[in-house]
Short mmCIF file of C-alpha atoms in Angstrom, two decimals:
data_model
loop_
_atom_site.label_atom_id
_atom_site.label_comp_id
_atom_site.label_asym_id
_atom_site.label_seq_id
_atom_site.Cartn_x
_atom_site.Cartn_y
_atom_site.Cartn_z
CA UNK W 228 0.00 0.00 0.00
CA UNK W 229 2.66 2.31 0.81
CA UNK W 230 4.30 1.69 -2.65
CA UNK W 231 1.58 2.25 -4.37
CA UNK W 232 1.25 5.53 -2.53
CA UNK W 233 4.64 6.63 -3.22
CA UNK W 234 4.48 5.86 -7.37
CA UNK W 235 1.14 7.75 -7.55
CA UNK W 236 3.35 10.70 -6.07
CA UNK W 237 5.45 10.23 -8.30
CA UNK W 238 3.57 9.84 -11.12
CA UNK W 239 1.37 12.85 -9.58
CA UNK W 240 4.69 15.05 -9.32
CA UNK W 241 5.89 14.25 -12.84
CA UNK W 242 2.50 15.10 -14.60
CA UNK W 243 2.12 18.62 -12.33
CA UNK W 244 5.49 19.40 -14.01
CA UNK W 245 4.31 17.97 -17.53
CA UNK W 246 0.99 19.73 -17.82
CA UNK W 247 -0.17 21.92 -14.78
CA UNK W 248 -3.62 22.88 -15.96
CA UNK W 249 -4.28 18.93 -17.15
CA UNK W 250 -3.05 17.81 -13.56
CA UNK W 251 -5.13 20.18 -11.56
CA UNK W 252 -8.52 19.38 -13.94
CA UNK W 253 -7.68 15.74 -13.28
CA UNK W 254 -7.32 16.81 -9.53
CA UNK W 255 -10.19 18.36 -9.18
CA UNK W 256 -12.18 16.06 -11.10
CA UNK W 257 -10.88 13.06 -8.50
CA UNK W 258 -12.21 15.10 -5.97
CA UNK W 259 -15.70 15.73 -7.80
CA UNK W 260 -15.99 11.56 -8.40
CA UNK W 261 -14.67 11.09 -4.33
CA UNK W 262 -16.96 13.70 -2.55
CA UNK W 263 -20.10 11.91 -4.96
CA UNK W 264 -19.64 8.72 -3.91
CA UNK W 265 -18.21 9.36 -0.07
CA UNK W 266 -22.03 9.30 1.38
CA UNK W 267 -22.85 5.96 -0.43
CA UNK W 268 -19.82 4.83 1.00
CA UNK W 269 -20.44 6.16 4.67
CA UNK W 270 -23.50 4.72 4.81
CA UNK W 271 -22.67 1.77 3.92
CA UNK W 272 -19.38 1.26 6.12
CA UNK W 273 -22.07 2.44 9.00
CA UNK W 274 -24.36 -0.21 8.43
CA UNK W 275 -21.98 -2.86 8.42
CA UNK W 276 -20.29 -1.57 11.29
CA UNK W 277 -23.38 -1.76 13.20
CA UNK W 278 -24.02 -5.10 12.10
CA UNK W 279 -20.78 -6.68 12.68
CA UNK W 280 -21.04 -4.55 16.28
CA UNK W 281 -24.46 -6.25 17.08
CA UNK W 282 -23.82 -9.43 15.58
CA UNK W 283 -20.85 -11.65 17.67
CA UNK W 284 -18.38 -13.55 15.26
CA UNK W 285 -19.69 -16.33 16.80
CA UNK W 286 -22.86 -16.26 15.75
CA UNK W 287 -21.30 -15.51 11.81
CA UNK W 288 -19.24 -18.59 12.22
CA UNK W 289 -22.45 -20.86 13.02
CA UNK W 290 -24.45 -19.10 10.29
CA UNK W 291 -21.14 -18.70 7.49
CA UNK W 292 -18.19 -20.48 8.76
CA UNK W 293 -16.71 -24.23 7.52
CA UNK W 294 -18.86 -26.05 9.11
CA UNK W 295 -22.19 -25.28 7.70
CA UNK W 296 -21.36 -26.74 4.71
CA UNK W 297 -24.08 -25.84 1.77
CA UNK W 298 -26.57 -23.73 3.88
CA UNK W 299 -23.66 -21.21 4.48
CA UNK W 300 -23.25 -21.61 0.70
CA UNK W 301 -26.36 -21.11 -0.05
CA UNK W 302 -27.41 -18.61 2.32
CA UNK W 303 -24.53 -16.56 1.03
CA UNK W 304 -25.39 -17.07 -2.47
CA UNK W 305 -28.99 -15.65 -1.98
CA UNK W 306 -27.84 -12.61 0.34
CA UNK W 307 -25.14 -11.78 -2.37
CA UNK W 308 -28.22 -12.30 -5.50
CA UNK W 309 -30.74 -9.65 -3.46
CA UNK W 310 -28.13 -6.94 -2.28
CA UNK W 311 -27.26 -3.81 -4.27
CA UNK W 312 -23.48 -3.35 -2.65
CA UNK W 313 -20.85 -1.88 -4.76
CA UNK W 314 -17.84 -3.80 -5.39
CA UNK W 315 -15.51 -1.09 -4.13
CA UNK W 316 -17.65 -1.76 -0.50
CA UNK W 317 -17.64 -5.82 -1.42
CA UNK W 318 -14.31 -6.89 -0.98
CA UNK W 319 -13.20 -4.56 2.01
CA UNK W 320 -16.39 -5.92 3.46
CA UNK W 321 -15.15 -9.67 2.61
CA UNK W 322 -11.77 -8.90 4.38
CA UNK W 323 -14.04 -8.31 7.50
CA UNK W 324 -15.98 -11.25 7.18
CA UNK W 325 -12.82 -13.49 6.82
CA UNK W 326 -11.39 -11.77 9.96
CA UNK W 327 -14.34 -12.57 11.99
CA UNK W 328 -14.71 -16.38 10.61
CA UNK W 329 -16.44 -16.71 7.83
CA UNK W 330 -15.09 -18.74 5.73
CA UNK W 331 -13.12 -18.24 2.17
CA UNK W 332 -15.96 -20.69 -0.11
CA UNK W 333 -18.37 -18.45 1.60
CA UNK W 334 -16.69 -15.10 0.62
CA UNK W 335 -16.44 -16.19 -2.71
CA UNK W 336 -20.34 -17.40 -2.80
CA UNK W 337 -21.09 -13.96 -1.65
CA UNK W 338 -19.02 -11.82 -3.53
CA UNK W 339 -19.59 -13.54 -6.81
CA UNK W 340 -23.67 -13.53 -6.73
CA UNK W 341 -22.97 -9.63 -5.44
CA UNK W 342 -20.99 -8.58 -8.23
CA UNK W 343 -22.69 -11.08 -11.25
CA UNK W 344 -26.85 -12.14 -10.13
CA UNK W 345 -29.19 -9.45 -9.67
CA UNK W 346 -32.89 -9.86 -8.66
CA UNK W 347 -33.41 -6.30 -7.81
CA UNK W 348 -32.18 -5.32 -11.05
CA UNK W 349 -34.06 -7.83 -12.90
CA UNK W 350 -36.73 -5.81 -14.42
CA UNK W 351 -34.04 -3.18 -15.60
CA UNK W 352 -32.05 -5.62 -17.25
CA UNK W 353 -34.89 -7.69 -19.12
CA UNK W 354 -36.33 -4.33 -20.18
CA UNK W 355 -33.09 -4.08 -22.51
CA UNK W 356 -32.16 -7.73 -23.15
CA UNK W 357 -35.52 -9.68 -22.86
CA UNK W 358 -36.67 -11.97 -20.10
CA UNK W 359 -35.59 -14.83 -21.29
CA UNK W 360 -32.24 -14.03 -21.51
CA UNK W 361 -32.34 -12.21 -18.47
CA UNK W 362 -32.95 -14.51 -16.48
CA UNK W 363 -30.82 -17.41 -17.99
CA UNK W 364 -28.09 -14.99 -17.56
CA UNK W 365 -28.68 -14.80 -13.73
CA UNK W 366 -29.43 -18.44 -13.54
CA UNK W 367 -25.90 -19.04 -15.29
CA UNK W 368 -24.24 -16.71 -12.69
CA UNK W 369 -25.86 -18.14 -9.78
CA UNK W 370 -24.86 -21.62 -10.60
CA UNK W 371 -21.47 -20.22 -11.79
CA UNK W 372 -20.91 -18.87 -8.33
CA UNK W 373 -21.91 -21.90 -6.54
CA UNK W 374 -19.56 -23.76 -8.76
CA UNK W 375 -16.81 -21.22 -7.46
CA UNK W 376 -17.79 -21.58 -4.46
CA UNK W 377 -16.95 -25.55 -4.53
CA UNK W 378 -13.71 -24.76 -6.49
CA UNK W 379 -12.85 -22.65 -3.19
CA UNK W 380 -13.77 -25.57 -1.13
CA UNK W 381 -11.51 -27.86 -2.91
CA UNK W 382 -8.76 -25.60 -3.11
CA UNK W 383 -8.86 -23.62 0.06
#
């Protein structure tokens, strides 16, 4: 982390000297894009604070840890299908998760349905690409991330 902080000085340094105006419109514009999305991201980071506060990590290892075998799987893979959580909040979240006991096939479950199966956003998505294909897309990505899920298992 701290290298990649030190090259994006330097890269920052080198293009202030290259272009100034270019550098301080792509400042700016950062900032712009950061301040947009810092209350999505608050809120978020709040609510799963709160439920990682209120919820022990032993009650998240019962529910998602190795032992529960497919019902963690599964449970994870339908939280992950109905939640609208962006991936930039996903994996930190994850990180969590693994630090309080869940376990790595469940992660992956979780992550996977988040980022590729969405039942919220059904009706959005078949109004462009049809029902049909809509939902054989989400059925693919469901059973794709189950399949991950057991490729975890094996290899984890």
């Amino acid at each position: 982390m701290i290298g990649l902080a030190a090259v994006t000085a330097i890269l920052l340094v080198l293009s202030f000297f290259s272009d100034r105006c270019k550098t301080m419109a792509g400042l700016k514009k950062g900032a712009k894009m950061f301040l947009n999305i810092l209350p999505a991201l608050l809120t978020v980071l709040i609510l799963v604070s709160v439920f990682l506060y209120a919820v022990p990590d032993r009650v998240l290892t019962e529910w998602l840890g190795k032992g529960t075998g497919w019902a963690g799987i599964v449970s994870a893979a339908l939280l992950g299908s109905i939640s609208l959580i962006p991936g930039f909040i996903a994996f930190p979240l994850g990180a969590i998760l693994v630090r309080s006991g869940v376990s790595y096939q469940v992660i992956a479950v979780f992550i996977t349905t988040l980022m590729m199966v969405g039942i919220l956003t059904l009706p959005l998505e078949a109004k462009y690409f049809g029902w049909r294909v809509s939902i054989l897309r989400n059925l693919l990505s469901f059973f794709g991330a189950l399949l991950i899920g057991l490729l975890m298992g094996i290899f984890l």
